[in-house]
Amino acid sequence: MESLKPGLRSRCKENHLQCQHPRKYPDELRERAVRDVRSTGRPVAHVARDLGIHKEALRSWVRLAEADAGERDDRLTSSELEELKQLRKENAELRPANEILKAASVFFAQEIDRPRTRPSR
């Protein structure tokens, strides 16, 4: 699979394909918006409107920043989300391998159980 370019991320899950979608908002804008909400105490909707960001997108960024700072325990942190993503990817890669191993073990078990006949002379 090709690696993702900066600013692009994968959203496609069907058939284990990686689709690239551009991020709607640059990382710098995300960081600035979260910093504005957290430092000024202004409502998320007001900061979002001023910066031209969808308020729910900003709200989720603020929640993630709070989780990363240890201020909330009802959300996964960025590192936990990344680990979960990696584990899901690994799990998706291991499932087909396990199916192959199961099929091979059934095949070899049948070979062992099959009676052996001596070659006739």
Coordinates of N, CA and C in Angstrom, one line a residue:
M1 N 0.8 -1.2 0.0 CA 0.0 0.0 0.0 C 0.9 1.2 0.0
E2 N 0.4 2.2 -0.7 CA 1.2 3.5 -0.7 C 1.0 4.2 0.6
S3 N 2.0 5.0 1.0 CA 1.9 5.7 2.2 C 1.0 7.0 2.0
L4 N 0.4 7.5 3.0 CA -0.4 8.7 2.9 C 0.5 9.9 2.8
K5 N 0.1 10.9 2.1 CA 0.8 12.1 1.9 C 0.4 13.0 3.1
P6 N 1.3 13.9 3.5 CA 0.9 14.8 4.6 C -0.4 15.5 4.3
G7 N -1.2 15.6 5.4 CA -2.5 16.3 5.2 C -3.6 15.4 4.6
L8 N -3.2 14.1 4.3 CA -4.2 13.2 3.8 C -4.4 12.0 4.8
R9 N -5.6 11.5 4.9 CA -5.8 10.4 5.8 C -6.7 9.4 5.2
S10 N -6.8 8.2 5.8 CA -7.5 7.1 5.3 C -8.9 7.0 5.9
R11 N -10.0 6.8 5.2 CA -11.3 6.6 5.7 C -11.9 5.4 5.2
C12 N -11.5 4.8 4.1 CA -12.1 3.6 3.5 C -11.7 2.4 4.3
K13 N -12.7 1.6 4.6 CA -12.5 0.3 5.3 C -12.9 -0.9 4.5
E14 N -13.7 -0.7 3.5 CA -14.2 -1.8 2.7 C -13.0 -2.4 2.0
N15 N -12.9 -3.7 2.0 CA -11.9 -4.5 1.2 C -10.5 -4.1 1.5
H16 N -10.3 -3.5 2.7 CA -9.0 -3.2 3.2 C -8.3 -2.2 2.3
L17 N -9.0 -1.4 1.6 CA -8.4 -0.4 0.7 C -8.1 0.9 1.5
Q18 N -7.1 1.6 1.1 CA -6.8 2.9 1.7 C -7.2 4.0 0.7
C19 N -8.1 4.8 1.1 CA -8.5 5.9 0.3 C -8.0 7.2 0.9
Q20 N -7.6 8.1 0.1 CA -7.0 9.3 0.6 C -7.9 10.5 0.5
H21 N -8.2 11.2 1.6 CA -9.1 12.3 1.6 C -8.3 13.5 2.2
P22 N -8.3 14.6 1.6 CA -7.6 15.8 2.1 C -8.3 16.2 3.4
R23 N -7.5 16.6 4.4 CA -8.1 17.2 5.6 C -8.8 18.5 5.3
K24 N -9.9 18.7 5.8 CA -10.7 19.9 5.5 C -10.0 21.1 6.2
Y25 N -9.4 20.9 7.4 CA -8.8 22.1 8.1 C -7.3 21.7 8.3
P26 N -6.4 22.7 8.1 CA -5.0 22.5 8.3 C -4.7 22.3 9.8
D27 N -3.7 21.6 10.2 CA -3.3 21.4 11.6 C -3.1 22.7 12.3
E28 N -2.5 23.7 11.7 CA -2.3 24.9 12.3 C -3.6 25.6 12.7
L29 N -4.6 25.5 11.9 CA -5.9 26.1 12.2 C -6.5 25.4 13.4
R30 N -6.4 24.0 13.4 CA -6.9 23.2 14.4 C -6.3 23.7 15.8
E31 N -5.0 23.7 15.8 CA -4.3 24.1 17.0 C -4.6 25.5 17.5
R32 N -4.7 26.4 16.6 CA -5.1 27.8 17.0 C -6.5 27.8 17.5
A33 N -7.4 27.1 16.9 CA -8.8 27.2 17.3 C -9.0 26.6 18.7
V34 N -8.3 25.4 19.0 CA -8.4 24.8 20.3 C -7.7 25.7 21.3
R35 N -6.6 26.3 21.0 CA -6.0 27.2 21.9 C -6.9 28.4 22.2
D36 N -7.5 29.0 21.2 CA -8.5 30.1 21.5 C -9.6 29.7 22.4
V37 N -10.2 28.5 22.2 CA -11.3 28.1 23.1 C -10.8 27.9 24.5
R38 N -9.7 27.3 24.6 CA -9.2 26.9 26.0 C -8.6 28.1 26.7
S39 N -8.0 29.0 26.0 CA -7.4 30.2 26.7 C -8.3 31.3 27.0
T40 N -9.3 31.5 26.1 CA -10.2 32.7 26.2 C -11.5 32.3 27.0
G41 N -11.8 31.0 27.0 CA -13.1 30.6 27.6 C -14.3 31.0 26.8
R42 N -14.1 31.5 25.6 CA -15.3 31.8 24.7 C -16.0 30.5 24.3
P43 N -17.2 30.6 24.0 CA -18.0 29.4 23.6 C -17.4 28.9 22.3
V44 N -17.5 27.6 22.1 CA -16.9 26.9 21.0 C -17.6 27.4 19.7
A45 N -18.9 27.6 19.8 CA -19.7 28.1 18.6 C -19.2 29.5 18.1
H46 N -18.8 30.4 19.1 CA -18.4 31.7 18.7 C -17.0 31.6 18.0
V47 N -16.1 30.9 18.6 CA -14.7 30.7 18.0 C -14.8 30.1 16.7
A48 N -15.7 29.1 16.6 CA -15.8 28.4 15.3 C -16.3 29.3 14.2
R49 N -17.3 30.1 14.5 CA -17.9 31.0 13.6 C -16.8 32.1 13.1
D50 N -16.1 32.6 14.1 CA -15.0 33.6 13.8 C -13.9 33.0 12.9
L51 N -13.6 31.7 13.0 CA -12.5 31.1 12.2 C -13.0 30.4 11.0
G52 N -14.4 30.3 10.8 CA -14.9 29.6 9.7 C -14.8 28.1 9.8
I53 N -15.0 27.6 11.0 CA -14.9 26.2 11.2 C -16.3 25.7 11.7
H54 N -16.6 24.5 11.3 CA -17.8 23.9 11.8 C -17.7 23.7 13.3
K55 N -18.8 24.1 14.0 CA -18.7 24.1 15.5 C -18.5 22.7 16.1
E56 N -19.1 21.7 15.4 CA -18.9 20.3 16.0 C -17.5 19.8 15.7
A57 N -16.9 20.2 14.6 CA -15.5 19.8 14.4 C -14.6 20.4 15.5
L58 N -14.8 21.7 15.8 CA -14.0 22.3 16.8 C -14.3 21.7 18.2
R59 N -15.5 21.4 18.4 CA -15.9 20.8 19.7 C -15.2 19.4 19.9
S60 N -15.1 18.7 18.9 CA -14.4 17.4 19.0 C -12.9 17.6 19.2
W61 N -12.3 18.6 18.5 CA -10.9 18.9 18.7 C -10.6 19.3 20.2
V62 N -11.5 20.1 20.7 CA -11.3 20.6 22.1 C -11.4 19.4 23.1
R63 N -12.4 18.5 22.8 CA -12.5 17.3 23.7 C -11.3 16.4 23.6
L64 N -10.7 16.3 22.4 CA -9.5 15.5 22.3 C -8.3 16.2 23.0
A65 N -8.2 17.5 22.9 CA -7.2 18.2 23.6 C -7.3 18.1 25.1
E66 N -8.6 18.1 25.6 CA -8.8 17.9 27.0 C -8.4 16.5 27.5
A67 N -8.7 15.5 26.6 CA -8.4 14.1 26.9 C -6.8 14.0 27.0
D68 N -6.2 14.6 26.0 CA -4.7 14.5 26.0 C -4.1 15.2 27.2
A69 N -4.7 16.2 27.7 CA -4.2 16.9 28.9 C -4.6 16.2 30.2
G70 N -5.4 15.1 30.1 CA -5.8 14.4 31.3 C -7.0 15.1 32.0
E71 N -7.7 16.0 31.3 CA -8.8 16.7 32.0 C -10.1 15.9 31.8
R72 N -10.1 14.9 31.0 CA -11.3 14.1 30.9 C -10.9 12.7 30.7
D73 N -11.7 11.8 31.3 CA -11.4 10.4 31.2 C -12.5 9.6 30.4
D74 N -13.4 10.3 29.8 CA -14.5 9.7 29.0 C -14.1 9.6 27.5
R75 N -12.9 10.1 27.2 CA -12.4 10.0 25.8 C -11.1 9.4 25.7
L76 N -10.7 8.8 24.6 CA -9.4 8.3 24.4 C -8.5 9.4 24.0
T77 N -7.2 9.3 24.5 CA -6.2 10.3 24.1 C -5.7 10.1 22.7
S78 N -5.0 11.0 22.1 CA -4.5 10.8 20.8 C -3.6 9.6 20.7
S79 N -2.8 9.3 21.7 CA -1.9 8.2 21.6 C -2.7 6.9 21.7
E80 N -3.8 6.9 22.5 CA -4.6 5.7 22.6 C -5.4 5.5 21.3
L81 N -5.8 6.6 20.7 CA -6.5 6.4 19.4 C -5.6 5.9 18.3
E82 N -4.3 6.3 18.3 CA -3.3 5.8 17.4 C -3.0 4.4 17.6
E83 N -2.9 4.0 18.9 CA -2.7 2.6 19.2 C -3.9 1.7 18.8
L84 N -5.1 2.2 19.0 CA -6.3 1.5 18.6 C -6.3 1.3 17.1
K85 N -5.9 2.3 16.4 CA -5.9 2.3 14.9 C -4.9 1.2 14.5
Q86 N -3.7 1.2 15.1 CA -2.7 0.2 14.7 C -3.1 -1.2 15.1
L87 N -3.7 -1.4 16.2 CA -4.2 -2.7 16.6 C -5.3 -3.2 15.7
R88 N -6.2 -2.4 15.3 CA -7.3 -2.8 14.3 C -6.7 -3.2 13.0
K89 N -5.6 -2.4 12.6 CA -5.0 -2.7 11.3 C -4.3 -4.1 11.4
E90 N -3.6 -4.3 12.5 CA -2.9 -5.6 12.7 C -3.9 -6.7 12.8
N91 N -5.0 -6.5 13.5 CA -6.1 -7.5 13.6 C -6.6 -7.9 12.2
A92 N -6.8 -6.9 11.4 CA -7.3 -7.1 10.0 C -6.3 -7.9 9.2
E93 N -5.1 -7.7 9.4 CA -4.0 -8.4 8.7 C -3.9 -9.9 9.2
L94 N -4.2 -10.1 10.5 CA -4.0 -11.4 11.1 C -5.2 -12.3 10.8
R95 N -6.4 -11.8 10.7 CA -7.6 -12.6 10.5 C -7.4 -13.5 9.3
P96 N -7.0 -13.1 8.1 CA -6.9 -14.0 6.9 C -5.8 -15.0 7.2
A97 N -4.7 -14.6 7.9 CA -3.6 -15.6 8.2 C -4.1 -16.7 9.1
N98 N -4.9 -16.3 10.0 CA -5.5 -17.3 10.9 C -6.4 -18.3 10.2
E99 N -7.2 -17.8 9.2 CA -8.1 -18.6 8.4 C -7.2 -19.6 7.6
I100 N -6.2 -19.1 7.0 CA -5.3 -20.0 6.3 C -4.7 -21.1 7.2
L101 N -4.2 -20.7 8.3 CA -3.7 -21.7 9.3 C -4.7 -22.7 9.7
K102 N -5.9 -22.3 9.9 CA -7.0 -23.2 10.3 C -7.2 -24.2 9.2
A103 N -7.3 -23.7 8.0 CA -7.6 -24.6 6.8 C -6.4 -25.6 6.7
A104 N -5.2 -25.2 6.9 CA -4.0 -26.0 6.7 C -4.0 -27.1 7.8
S105 N -4.4 -26.7 9.1 CA -4.4 -27.7 10.1 C -5.5 -28.8 9.9
V106 N -6.6 -28.4 9.3 CA -7.6 -29.4 9.0 C -7.1 -30.3 7.9
F107 N -6.5 -29.8 6.9 CA -5.9 -30.6 5.8 C -4.9 -31.6 6.4
F108 N -4.0 -31.1 7.2 CA -2.9 -32.0 7.7 C -3.5 -33.0 8.7
A109 N -4.5 -32.7 9.5 CA -5.2 -33.6 10.4 C -5.8 -34.7 9.6
Q110 N -6.4 -34.4 8.5 CA -7.1 -35.4 7.6 C -6.0 -36.3 7.0
E111 N -4.8 -35.8 6.7 CA -3.7 -36.6 6.1 C -3.2 -37.6 7.2
I112 N -3.1 -37.1 8.4 CA -2.6 -38.0 9.5 C -3.6 -39.1 9.8
D113 N -4.9 -38.8 9.8 CA -5.9 -39.8 10.1 C -6.2 -40.8 9.0
R114 N -5.7 -40.5 7.8 CA -6.0 -41.4 6.6 C -5.2 -42.7 6.8
P115 N -5.8 -43.8 6.6 CA -5.1 -45.1 6.8 C -4.0 -45.2 5.6
R116 N -2.9 -45.7 6.0 CA -1.8 -45.9 5.1 C -1.9 -47.3 4.5
T117 N -1.7 -47.4 3.2 CA -1.8 -48.7 2.5 C -0.4 -49.0 2.0
R118 N 0.0 -50.3 2.1 CA 1.3 -50.7 1.6 C 1.2 -50.8 0.1
P119 N 2.2 -50.4 -0.6 CA 2.2 -50.6 -2.0 C 2.2 -52.1 -2.3
S120 N 1.5 -52.5 -3.3 CA 1.4 -54.0 -3.6 C 2.6 -54.3 -4.5
R121 N 3.0 -55.6 -4.3 CA 4.2 -56.1 -5.1 C 3.9 -56.7 -6.4

